[in-house]
Coordinates of C-alpha atoms in Angstrom, one line a residue:
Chain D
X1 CA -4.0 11.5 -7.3
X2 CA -4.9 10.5 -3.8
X3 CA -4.3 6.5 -2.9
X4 CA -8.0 6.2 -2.4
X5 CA -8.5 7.3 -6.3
X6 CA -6.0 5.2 -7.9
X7 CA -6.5 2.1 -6.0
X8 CA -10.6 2.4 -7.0
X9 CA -9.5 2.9 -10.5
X10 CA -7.3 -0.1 -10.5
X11 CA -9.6 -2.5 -8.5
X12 CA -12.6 -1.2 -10.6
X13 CA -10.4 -2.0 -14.2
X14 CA -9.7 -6.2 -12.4
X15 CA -13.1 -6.5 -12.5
X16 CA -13.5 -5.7 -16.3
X17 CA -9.8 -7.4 -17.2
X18 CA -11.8 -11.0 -16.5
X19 CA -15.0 -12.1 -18.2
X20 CA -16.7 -11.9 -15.0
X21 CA -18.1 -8.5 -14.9
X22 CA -20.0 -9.1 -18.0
X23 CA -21.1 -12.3 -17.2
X24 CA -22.1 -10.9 -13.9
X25 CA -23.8 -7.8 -15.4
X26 CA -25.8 -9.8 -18.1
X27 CA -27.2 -12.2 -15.6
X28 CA -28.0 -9.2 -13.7
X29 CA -30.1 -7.7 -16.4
X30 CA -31.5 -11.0 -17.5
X31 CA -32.5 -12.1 -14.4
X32 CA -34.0 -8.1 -12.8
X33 CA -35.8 -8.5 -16.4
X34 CA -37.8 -12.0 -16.1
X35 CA -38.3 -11.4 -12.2
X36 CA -39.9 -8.5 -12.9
X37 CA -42.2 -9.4 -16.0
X38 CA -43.0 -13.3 -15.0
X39 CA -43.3 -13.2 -11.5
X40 CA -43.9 -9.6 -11.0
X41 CA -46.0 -9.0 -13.8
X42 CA -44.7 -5.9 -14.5
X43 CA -46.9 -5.6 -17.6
X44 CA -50.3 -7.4 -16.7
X45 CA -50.6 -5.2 -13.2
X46 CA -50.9 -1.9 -15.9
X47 CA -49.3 0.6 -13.6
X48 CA -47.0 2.4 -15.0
X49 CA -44.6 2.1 -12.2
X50 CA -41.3 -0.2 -11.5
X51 CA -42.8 -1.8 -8.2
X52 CA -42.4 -5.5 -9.5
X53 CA -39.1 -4.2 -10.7
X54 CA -37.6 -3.9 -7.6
X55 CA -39.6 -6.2 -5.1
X56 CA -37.1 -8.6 -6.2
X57 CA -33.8 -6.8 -5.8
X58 CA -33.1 -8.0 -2.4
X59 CA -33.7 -11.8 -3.5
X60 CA -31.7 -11.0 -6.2
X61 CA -28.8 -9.4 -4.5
X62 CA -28.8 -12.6 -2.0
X63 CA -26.6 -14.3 -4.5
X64 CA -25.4 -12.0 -6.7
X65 CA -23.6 -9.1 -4.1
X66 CA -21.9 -12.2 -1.9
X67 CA -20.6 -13.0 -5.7
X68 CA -19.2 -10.2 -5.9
X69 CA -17.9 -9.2 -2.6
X70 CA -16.1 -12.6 -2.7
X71 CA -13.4 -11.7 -4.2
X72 CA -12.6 -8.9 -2.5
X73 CA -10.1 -9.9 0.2
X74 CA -9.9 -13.8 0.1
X75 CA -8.4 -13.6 -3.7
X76 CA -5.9 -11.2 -2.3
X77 CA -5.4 -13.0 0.7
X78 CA -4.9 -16.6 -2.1
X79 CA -2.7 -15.3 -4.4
X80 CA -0.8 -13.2 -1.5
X81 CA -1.2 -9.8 -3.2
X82 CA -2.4 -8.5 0.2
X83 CA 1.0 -8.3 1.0
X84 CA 2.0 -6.2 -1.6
X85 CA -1.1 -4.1 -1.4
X86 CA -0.6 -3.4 2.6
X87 CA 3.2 -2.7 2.4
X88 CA 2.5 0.2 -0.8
X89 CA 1.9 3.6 1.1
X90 CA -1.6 3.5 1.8
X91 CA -3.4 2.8 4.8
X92 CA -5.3 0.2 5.7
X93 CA -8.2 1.9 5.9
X94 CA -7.7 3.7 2.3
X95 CA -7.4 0.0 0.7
X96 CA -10.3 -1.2 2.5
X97 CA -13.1 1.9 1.6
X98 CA -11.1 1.8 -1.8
X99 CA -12.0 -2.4 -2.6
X100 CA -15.2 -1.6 -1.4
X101 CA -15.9 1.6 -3.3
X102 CA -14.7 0.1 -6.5
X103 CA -17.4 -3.5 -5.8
X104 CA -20.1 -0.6 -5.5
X105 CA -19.4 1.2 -8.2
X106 CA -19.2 -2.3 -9.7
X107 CA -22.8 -3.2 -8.6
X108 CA -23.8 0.4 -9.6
X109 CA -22.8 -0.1 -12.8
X110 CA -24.6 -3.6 -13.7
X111 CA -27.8 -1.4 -11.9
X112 CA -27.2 1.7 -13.8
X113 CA -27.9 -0.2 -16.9
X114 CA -31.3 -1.7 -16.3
X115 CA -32.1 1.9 -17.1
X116 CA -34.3 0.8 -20.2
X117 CA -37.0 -0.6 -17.9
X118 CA -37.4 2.7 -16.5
X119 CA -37.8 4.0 -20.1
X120 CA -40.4 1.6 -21.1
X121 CA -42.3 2.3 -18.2
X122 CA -42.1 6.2 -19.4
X123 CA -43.3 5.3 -23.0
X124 CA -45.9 3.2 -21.6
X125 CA -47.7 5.8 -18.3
X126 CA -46.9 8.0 -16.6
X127 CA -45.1 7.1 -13.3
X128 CA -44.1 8.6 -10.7
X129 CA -40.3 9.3 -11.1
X130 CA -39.3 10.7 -8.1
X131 CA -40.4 7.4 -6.4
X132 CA -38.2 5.2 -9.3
X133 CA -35.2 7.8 -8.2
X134 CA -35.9 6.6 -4.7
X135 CA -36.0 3.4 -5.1
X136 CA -32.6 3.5 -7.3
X137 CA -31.2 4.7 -4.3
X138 CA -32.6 2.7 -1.7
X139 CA -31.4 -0.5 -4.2
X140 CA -28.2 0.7 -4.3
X141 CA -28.0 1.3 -0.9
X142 CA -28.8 -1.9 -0.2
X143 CA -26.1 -3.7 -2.3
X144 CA -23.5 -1.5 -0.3
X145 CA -24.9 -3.0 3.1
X146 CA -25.0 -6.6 1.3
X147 CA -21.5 -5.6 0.0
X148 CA -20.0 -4.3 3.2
X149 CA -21.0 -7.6 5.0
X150 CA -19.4 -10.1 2.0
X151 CA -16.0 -8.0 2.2
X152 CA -16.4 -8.6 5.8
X153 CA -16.3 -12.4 5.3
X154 CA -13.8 -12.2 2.2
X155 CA -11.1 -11.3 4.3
X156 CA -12.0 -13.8 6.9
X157 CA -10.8 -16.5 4.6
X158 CA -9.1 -17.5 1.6
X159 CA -11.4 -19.1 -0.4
X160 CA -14.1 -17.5 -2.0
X161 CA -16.7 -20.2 -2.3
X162 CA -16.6 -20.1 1.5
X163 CA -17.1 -16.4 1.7
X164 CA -19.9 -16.5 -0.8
X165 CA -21.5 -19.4 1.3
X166 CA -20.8 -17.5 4.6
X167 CA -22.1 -14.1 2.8
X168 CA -25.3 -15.5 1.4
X169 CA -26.3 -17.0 4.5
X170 CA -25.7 -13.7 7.3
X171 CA -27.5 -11.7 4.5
X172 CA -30.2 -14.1 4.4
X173 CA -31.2 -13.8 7.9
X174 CA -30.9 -10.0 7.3
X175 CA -33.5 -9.8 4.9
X176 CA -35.9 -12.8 6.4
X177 CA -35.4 -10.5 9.7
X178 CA -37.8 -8.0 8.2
X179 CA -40.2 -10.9 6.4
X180 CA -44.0 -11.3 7.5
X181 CA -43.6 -15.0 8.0
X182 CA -41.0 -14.0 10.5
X183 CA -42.0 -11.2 12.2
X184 CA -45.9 -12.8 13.0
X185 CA -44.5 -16.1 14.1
X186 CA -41.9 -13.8 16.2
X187 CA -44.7 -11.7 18.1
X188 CA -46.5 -15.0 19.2
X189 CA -43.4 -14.9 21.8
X190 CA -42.0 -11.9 22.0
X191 CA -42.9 -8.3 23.3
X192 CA -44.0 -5.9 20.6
X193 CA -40.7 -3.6 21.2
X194 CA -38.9 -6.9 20.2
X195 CA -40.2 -7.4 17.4
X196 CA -40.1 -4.2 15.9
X197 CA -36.4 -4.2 16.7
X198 CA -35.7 -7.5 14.9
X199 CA -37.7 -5.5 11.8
X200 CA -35.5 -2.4 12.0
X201 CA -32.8 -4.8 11.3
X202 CA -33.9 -5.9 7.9
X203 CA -33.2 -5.0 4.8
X204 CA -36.3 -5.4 3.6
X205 CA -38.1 -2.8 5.9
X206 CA -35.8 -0.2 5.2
X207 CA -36.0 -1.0 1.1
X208 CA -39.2 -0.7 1.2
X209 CA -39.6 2.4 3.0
X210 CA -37.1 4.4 0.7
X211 CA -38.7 2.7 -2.4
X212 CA -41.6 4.2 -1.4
X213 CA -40.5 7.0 -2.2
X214 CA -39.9 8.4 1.0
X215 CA -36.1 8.9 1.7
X216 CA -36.3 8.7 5.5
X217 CA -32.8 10.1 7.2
X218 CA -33.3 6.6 9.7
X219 CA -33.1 4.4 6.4
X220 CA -30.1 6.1 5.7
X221 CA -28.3 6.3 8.4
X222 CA -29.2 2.2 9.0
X223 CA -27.8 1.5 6.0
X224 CA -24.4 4.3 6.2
X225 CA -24.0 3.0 9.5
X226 CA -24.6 -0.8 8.3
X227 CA -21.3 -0.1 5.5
X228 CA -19.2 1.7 8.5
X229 CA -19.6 -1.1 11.0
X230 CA -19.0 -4.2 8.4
X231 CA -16.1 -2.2 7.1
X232 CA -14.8 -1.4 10.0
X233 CA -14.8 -5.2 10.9
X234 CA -13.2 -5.5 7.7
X235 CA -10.2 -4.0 8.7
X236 CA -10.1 -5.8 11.9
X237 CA -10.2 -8.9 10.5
X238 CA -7.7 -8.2 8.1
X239 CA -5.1 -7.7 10.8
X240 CA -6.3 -10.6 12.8
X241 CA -5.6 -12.9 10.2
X242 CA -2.5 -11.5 8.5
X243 CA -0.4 -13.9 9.8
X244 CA -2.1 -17.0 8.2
Chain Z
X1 CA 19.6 2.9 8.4
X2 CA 17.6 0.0 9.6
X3 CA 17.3 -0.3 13.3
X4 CA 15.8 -3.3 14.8
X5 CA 15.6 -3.8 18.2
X6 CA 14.7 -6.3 20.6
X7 CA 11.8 -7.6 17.9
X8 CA 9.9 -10.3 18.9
X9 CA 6.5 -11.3 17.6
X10 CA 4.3 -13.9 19.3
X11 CA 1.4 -15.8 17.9
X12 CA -0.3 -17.4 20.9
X13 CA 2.5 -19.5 22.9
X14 CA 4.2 -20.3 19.7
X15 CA 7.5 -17.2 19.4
X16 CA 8.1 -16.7 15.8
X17 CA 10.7 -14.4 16.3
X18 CA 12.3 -13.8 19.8
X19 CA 14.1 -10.9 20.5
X20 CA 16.2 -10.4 17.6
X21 CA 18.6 -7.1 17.5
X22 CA 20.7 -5.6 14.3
X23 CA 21.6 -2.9 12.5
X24 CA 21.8 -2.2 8.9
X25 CA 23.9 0.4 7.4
X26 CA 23.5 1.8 3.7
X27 CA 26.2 0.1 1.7
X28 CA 25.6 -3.4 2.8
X29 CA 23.9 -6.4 1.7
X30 CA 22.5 -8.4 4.3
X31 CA 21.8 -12.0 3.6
X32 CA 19.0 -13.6 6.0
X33 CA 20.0 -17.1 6.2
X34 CA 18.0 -19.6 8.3
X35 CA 16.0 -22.9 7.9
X36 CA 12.4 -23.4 6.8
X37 CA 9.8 -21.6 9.4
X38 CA 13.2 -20.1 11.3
X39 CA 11.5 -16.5 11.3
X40 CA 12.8 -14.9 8.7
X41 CA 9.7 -14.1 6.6
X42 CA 8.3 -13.1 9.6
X43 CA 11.1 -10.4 10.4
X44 CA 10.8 -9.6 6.9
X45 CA 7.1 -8.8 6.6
X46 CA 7.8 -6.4 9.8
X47 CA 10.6 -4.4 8.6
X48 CA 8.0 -3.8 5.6
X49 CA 4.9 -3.5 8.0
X50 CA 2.9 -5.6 7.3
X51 CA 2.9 -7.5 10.0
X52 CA 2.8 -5.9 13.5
X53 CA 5.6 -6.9 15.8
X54 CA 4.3 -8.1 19.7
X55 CA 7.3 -6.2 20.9
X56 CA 10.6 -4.3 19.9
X57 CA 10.6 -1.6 17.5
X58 CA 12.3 -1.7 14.0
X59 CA 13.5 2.2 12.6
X60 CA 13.4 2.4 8.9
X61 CA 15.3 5.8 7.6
X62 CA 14.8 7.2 10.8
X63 CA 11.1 6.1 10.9
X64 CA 9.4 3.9 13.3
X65 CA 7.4 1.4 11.3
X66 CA 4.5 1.4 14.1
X67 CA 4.4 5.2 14.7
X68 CA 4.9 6.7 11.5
X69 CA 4.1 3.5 8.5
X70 CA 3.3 5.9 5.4
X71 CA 7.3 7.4 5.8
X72 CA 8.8 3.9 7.0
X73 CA 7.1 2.4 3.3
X74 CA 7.9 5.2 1.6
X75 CA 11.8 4.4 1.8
X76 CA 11.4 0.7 1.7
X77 CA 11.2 -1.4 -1.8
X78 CA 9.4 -5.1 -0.8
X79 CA 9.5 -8.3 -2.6
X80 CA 7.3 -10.4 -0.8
X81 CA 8.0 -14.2 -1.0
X82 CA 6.7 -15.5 -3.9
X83 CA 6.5 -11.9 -6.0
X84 CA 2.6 -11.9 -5.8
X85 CA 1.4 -9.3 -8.4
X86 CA -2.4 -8.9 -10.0
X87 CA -2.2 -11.8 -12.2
X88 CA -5.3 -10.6 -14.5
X89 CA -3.2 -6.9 -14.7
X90 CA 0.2 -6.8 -17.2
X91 CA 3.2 -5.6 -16.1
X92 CA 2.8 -2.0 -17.9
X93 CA -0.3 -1.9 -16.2
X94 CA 0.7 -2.8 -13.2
X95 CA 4.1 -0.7 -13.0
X96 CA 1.7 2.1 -13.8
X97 CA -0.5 1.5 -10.4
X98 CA 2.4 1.0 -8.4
X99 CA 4.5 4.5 -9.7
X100 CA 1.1 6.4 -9.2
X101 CA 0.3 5.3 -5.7
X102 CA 3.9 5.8 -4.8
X103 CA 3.3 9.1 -6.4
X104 CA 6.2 9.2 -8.3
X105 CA 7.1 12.6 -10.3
X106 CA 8.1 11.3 -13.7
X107 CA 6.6 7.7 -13.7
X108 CA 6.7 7.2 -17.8
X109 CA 10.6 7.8 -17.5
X110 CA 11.2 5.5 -14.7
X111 CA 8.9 2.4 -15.9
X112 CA 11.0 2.5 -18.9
X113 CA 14.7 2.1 -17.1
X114 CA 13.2 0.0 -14.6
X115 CA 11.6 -2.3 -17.2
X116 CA 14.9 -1.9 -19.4
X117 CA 16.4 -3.0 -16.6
X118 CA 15.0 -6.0 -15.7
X119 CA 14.2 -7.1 -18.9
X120 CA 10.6 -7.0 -19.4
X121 CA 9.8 -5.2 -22.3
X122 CA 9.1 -8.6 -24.5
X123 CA 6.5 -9.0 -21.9
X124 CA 4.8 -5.8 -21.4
X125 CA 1.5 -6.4 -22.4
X126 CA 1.1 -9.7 -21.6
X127 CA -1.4 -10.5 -18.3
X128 CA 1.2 -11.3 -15.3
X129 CA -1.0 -14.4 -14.9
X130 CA 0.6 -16.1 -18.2
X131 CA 4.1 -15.1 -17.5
X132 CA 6.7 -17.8 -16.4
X133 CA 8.1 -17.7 -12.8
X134 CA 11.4 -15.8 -14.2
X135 CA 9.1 -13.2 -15.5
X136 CA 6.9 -13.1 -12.5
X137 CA 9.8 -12.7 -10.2
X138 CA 11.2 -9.7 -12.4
X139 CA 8.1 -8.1 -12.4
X140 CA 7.9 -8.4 -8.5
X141 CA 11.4 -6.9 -8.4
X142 CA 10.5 -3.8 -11.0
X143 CA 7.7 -3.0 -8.2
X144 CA 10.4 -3.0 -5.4
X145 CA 12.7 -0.7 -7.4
X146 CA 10.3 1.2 -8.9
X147 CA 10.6 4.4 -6.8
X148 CA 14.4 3.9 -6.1
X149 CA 14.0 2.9 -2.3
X150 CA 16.9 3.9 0.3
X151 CA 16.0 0.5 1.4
X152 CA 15.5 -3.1 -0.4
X153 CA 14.1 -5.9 1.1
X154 CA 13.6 -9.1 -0.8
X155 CA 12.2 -11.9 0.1
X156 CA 13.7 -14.8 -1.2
X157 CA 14.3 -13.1 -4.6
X158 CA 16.0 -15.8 -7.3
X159 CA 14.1 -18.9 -5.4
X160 CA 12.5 -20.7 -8.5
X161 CA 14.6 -19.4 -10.9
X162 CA 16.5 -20.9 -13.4
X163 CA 20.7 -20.5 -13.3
X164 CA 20.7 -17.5 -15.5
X165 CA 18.2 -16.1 -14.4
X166 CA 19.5 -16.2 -10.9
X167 CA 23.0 -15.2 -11.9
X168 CA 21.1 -11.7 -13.7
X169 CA 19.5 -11.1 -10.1
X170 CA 22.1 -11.3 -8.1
X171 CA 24.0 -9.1 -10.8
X172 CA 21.2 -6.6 -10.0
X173 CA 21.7 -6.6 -6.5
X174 CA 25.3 -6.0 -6.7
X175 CA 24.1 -3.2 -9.1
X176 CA 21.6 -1.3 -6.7
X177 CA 23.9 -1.9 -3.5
X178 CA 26.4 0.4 -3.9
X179 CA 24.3 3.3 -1.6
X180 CA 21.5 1.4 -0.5
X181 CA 20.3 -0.7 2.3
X182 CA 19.4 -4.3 0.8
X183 CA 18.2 -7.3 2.6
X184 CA 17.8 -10.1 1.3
X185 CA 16.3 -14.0 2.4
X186 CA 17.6 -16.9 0.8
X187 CA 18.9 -20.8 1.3
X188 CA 20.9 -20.7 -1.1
X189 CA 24.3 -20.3 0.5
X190 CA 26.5 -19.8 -2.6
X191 CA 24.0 -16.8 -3.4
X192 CA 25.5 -15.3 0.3
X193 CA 28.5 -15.4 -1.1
X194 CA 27.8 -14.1 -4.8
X195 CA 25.5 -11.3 -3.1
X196 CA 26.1 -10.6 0.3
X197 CA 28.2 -8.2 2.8
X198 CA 27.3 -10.0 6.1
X199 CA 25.3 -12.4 7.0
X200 CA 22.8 -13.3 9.8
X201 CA 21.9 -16.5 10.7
X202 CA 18.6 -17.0 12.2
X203 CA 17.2 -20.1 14.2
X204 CA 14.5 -20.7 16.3
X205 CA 13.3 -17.2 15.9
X206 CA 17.2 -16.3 17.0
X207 CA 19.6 -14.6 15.6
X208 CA 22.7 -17.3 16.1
X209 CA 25.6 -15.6 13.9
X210 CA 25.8 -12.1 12.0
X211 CA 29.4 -12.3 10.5
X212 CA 31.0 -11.2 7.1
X213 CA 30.7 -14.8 4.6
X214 CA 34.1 -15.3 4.9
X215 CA 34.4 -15.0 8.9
X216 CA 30.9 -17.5 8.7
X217 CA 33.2 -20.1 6.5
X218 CA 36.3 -19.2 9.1
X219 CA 34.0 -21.3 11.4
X220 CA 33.7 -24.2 9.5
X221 CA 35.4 -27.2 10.5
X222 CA 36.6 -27.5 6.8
X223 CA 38.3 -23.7 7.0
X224 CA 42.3 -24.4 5.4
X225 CA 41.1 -27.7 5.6
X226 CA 43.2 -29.6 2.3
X227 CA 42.1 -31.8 0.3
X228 CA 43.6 -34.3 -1.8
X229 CA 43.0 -37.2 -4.4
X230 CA 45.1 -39.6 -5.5
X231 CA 44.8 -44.0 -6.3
X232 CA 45.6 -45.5 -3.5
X233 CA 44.0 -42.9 -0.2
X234 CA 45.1 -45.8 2.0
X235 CA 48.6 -45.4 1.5
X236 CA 48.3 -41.9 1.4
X237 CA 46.7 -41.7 4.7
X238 CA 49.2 -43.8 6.0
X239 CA 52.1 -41.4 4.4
X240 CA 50.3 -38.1 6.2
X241 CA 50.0 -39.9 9.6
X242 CA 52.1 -37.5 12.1
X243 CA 52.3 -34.2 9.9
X244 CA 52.3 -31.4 12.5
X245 CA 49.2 -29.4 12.7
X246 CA 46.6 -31.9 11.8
X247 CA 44.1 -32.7 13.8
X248 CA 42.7 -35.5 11.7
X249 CA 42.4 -37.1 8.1
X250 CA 39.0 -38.4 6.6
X251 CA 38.6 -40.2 3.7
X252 CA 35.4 -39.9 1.4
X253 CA 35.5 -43.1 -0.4
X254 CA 32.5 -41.9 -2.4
X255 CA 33.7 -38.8 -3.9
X256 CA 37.4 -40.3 -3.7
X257 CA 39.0 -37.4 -1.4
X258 CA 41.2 -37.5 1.6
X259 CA 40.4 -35.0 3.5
X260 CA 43.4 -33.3 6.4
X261 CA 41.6 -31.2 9.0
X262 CA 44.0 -28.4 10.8
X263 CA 44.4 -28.4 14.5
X264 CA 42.4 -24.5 14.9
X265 CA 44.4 -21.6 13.3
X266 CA 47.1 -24.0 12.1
X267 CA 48.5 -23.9 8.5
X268 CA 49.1 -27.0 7.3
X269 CA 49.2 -26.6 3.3
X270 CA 52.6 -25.9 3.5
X271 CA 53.9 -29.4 5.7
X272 CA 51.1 -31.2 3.9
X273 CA 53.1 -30.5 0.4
X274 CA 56.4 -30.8 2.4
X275 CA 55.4 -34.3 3.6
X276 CA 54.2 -35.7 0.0
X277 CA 57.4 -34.2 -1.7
X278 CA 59.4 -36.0 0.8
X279 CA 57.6 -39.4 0.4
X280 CA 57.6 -38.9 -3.2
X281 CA 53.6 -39.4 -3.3
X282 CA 51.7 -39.2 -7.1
X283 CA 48.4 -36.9 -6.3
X284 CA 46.2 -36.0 -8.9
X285 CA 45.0 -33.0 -7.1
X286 CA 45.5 -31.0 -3.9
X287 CA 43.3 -28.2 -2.8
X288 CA 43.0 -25.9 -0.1
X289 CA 39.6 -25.7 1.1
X290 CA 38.2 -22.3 2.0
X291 CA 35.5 -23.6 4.1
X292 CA 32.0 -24.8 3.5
X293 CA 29.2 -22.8 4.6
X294 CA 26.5 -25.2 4.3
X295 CA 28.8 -26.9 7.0
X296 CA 28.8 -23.8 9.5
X297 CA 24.7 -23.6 8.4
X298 CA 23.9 -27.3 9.5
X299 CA 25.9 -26.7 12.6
X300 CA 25.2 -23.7 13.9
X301 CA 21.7 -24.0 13.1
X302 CA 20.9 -27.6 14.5
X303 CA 22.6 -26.4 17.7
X304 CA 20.3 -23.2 18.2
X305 CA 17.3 -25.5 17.8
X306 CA 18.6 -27.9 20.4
X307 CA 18.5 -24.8 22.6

């Protein structure tokens, strides 16, 4: 079994060892569910699709991904199982995609099974599926980019209420980045090829473009090069602050 | 083999470790002895690589621990201080991660000697998390000897634990050693002696000795040094004055001993005796001391961090 594989499989299990994961997973559910029938009014609109549904993932994702990502490097860095972890034969780069894989697969999970809405909406209309599949994606895709940029931060420190803080806050400006309160007050001042750069930096732009059904290869390659770049710092910041 | 060579590592202006040299050959138990923040947790995480040294190189089995880090790990078993595990994982558990991603051939086999071994079978399915710190420390060192390493490094490995547990450590140690490279940090010096083939003192980020234990306590100012108690250690002091080949007498009036100090390389059991048979002196016990190494410790070390 390659390192990559069995250190996913073990990192993946410490998240279901804990009560954590299922707290995490029902507030998930709980919370996608009430955002999307009270505030989205999923069932008043009388569409039969799962817009409401996933306007709110990003706002969603602001405090639940950092939550998750804490963890990640500033419990190993605590409890000094980093240590341990770096000296085993793997390379640094295989523990670092590994942590991350398994907090996605994590996330994927918790989305995965949200699956109901998207059968109610079935038995209710008639939507349009391939733009739910989309927008599964795009959501998904998202939480990596949130996820990337918490394990980022988790190995900057060794507490994890710090790197949620941190987290929250870097992907906050991400999504407002892309937010029409931002970006009109931003061209008041600044050139039009500003502005739409400052957009192309938000989540929220390229969300909503792939939950629109449209899977554009720019979305995906902001986002795949979003998880590279935040990983890669990762790693970086893991040997930089080894010595601590 | 381990081959370290000029090894230093730097964090800003402050030199953790400066320019340290040795060599360790299979067979021997090297004890890393040194005060508090002295570098030897630092050399330690290198020689497992985790931490990247500023310069030197250290070989490991023939494999530099920069240039080729998968083979140096390979042939290395590391307890790092503390034993850290995943506390929310139990030990079967975790042995079972560590023998797959050291890709062992048989792991079922080997889990059970290891943990046979060590003890640990009471404890198998408990989370490490609710283990006590002799447990813990166990479980740290079934990780390091999981895959039967050519080479052993332990960092402070019986620190925390209670006397039998240490005395079942060290037992361990003197178990694996007889083909194996094994280092081991500690400051506990009678564990040197219960444990180790040599010795390196480190100061400062120095080495400042590498000796055998018994040339270390050869140093000591206390080395054939003897030692006597009796009623009256006035009188007695007065009775040893002029015995050839002492240097000087002490007396401890707390813990009640005279103490005779040889002039260097002297032997002065044999006139001591002489002189009290003569004199006709009641002791109630005379012993020959062999040295005391927390005596070398304080004074070489204290000197390398004048330097």
């Amino acid at each position: 079994m390659s390192p990559i594989n069995t250190l996913f499989r073990r990192e993946l299990a410490s998240y279901f060892a804990t009560p954590v994961a299922y707290v995490f997973i029902v507030i998930f559910l709980v919370l996608s569910g009430a955002f999307a029938f009270q505030l989205g009014g999923l069932y008043e609109r009388g569409q039969a699709d799962l817009k409401p549904f996933f306007d709110f993932h990003p706002w969603l994702y602001l405090f639940l991904v950092p939550a998750v990502a804490m963890r990640l490097w500033a419990e190993e860095r605590n409890t000094g199982s980093i240590e341990l972890l770096l000296t085993l034969p793997v390379t640094q780069a295989h523990a670092v995609i590994a942590k991350f894989l398994a907090a996605w697969a994590f996330v994927g999970i918790a989305l995965a099974l949200t699956f109901p809405i998207w059968m109610t909406v079935n038995y209710l209309g008639d939507p349009d599926n391939g733009v739910i599949v989309a927008s599964y994606i795009g959501s998904l895709l998202m939480a990596g980019g949130f996820l990337a940029i918490g394990s980022a931060v988790s190995a900057a420190t060794k507490s994890q209420v710090i790197a949620f803080i941190v987290t929250v806050v870097i992907c906050f400006v991400l999504l407002l980045a892309g937010h029409p309160l931002v970006l009109s007050f931003a061209k008041v001042f600044l050139p039009q090829w500003l502005v739409d750069g400052v957009a192309s930096l938000s989540f929220i732009t390229h969300f909503a473009s792939i939950s629109k059904g449209v899977i554009d290869l720019r979305d995906l390659i902001f986002f795949g090069l979003l998880i590279g770049l935040f990983l890669y710092a990762t790693s970086i910041i893991i040997d930089f602050k080894k010595a601590d | 083999m381990i081959e370290i060579k000029n090894l230093t590592k730097r964090y800003g202006d402050l030199v953790a470790v400066d320019s340290v040299s040795f060599t360790v050959s299979p067979g021997e138990v090297l004890g890393f002895l040194g005060p508090n923040g002295a570098g030897k947790s630092t050399t330690m995480k290198m020689i497992a690589g985790f931490l990247t040294p500023t310069e030197g190189s250290i070989r490991v089995c023939g494999h530099d621990v920069e240039s080729a880090p998968l083979e140096a790990k390979r042939c290395i078993g590391y307890l790092p201080e503390g034993a850290p595990a995943y506390g929310e994982m139990t030990p079967a558990n975790f042995l079972t991660f560590i023998a797959r991603i050291r890709g062992l051939e048989n792991p079922a086999n080997r889990i059970r000697e290891v943990v046979a071994r060590l003890g640990l079978e009471r404890v198998l399915d408990q989370p490490i998390d609710t283990l006590s710190k002799g447990f813990k420390r166990r479980v740290g060192i079934a990780q390091a000897i999981l895959h039967d390493p050519r080479v052993l490094v332990l960092d402070e490995p019986t620190d925390g634990l209670d006397p039998n547990q240490k005395h079942e450590v060290r037992a361990l140690i003197q178990g694996l050693a007889k083909d194996k490279i094994v280092v081991i940090s500690t400051h506990i010096l009678e564990e040197v002696h219960a444990v180790c083939s040599r010795a390196i003192i480190i100061a400062g980020g120095k080495v400042v000795a590498d000796a055998t234990p018994d040339e270390l306590e050869a140093k000591s100012k206390y080395y054939q040094a003897v030692s006597l108690r009796a009623r009256d250690l006035d009188a007695l002091k007065e009775a040893l004055n002029g015995v050839p080949g002492v240097s000087d007498i002490a007396i401890d009036r707390e813990a009640r001993v005279l103490t005779v100090f040889p002039i260097l390389g002297k032997s002065i059991f044999g006139p001591v005796t002489q002189r009290l048979h003569e004199r006709a002196i009641d002791v109630t016990s005379v012993e020959l001391e062999s040295g005391r190494l927390d005596e070398v410790f304080r004074t070489i070390t204290q000197g390398g961090a004048r330097s």
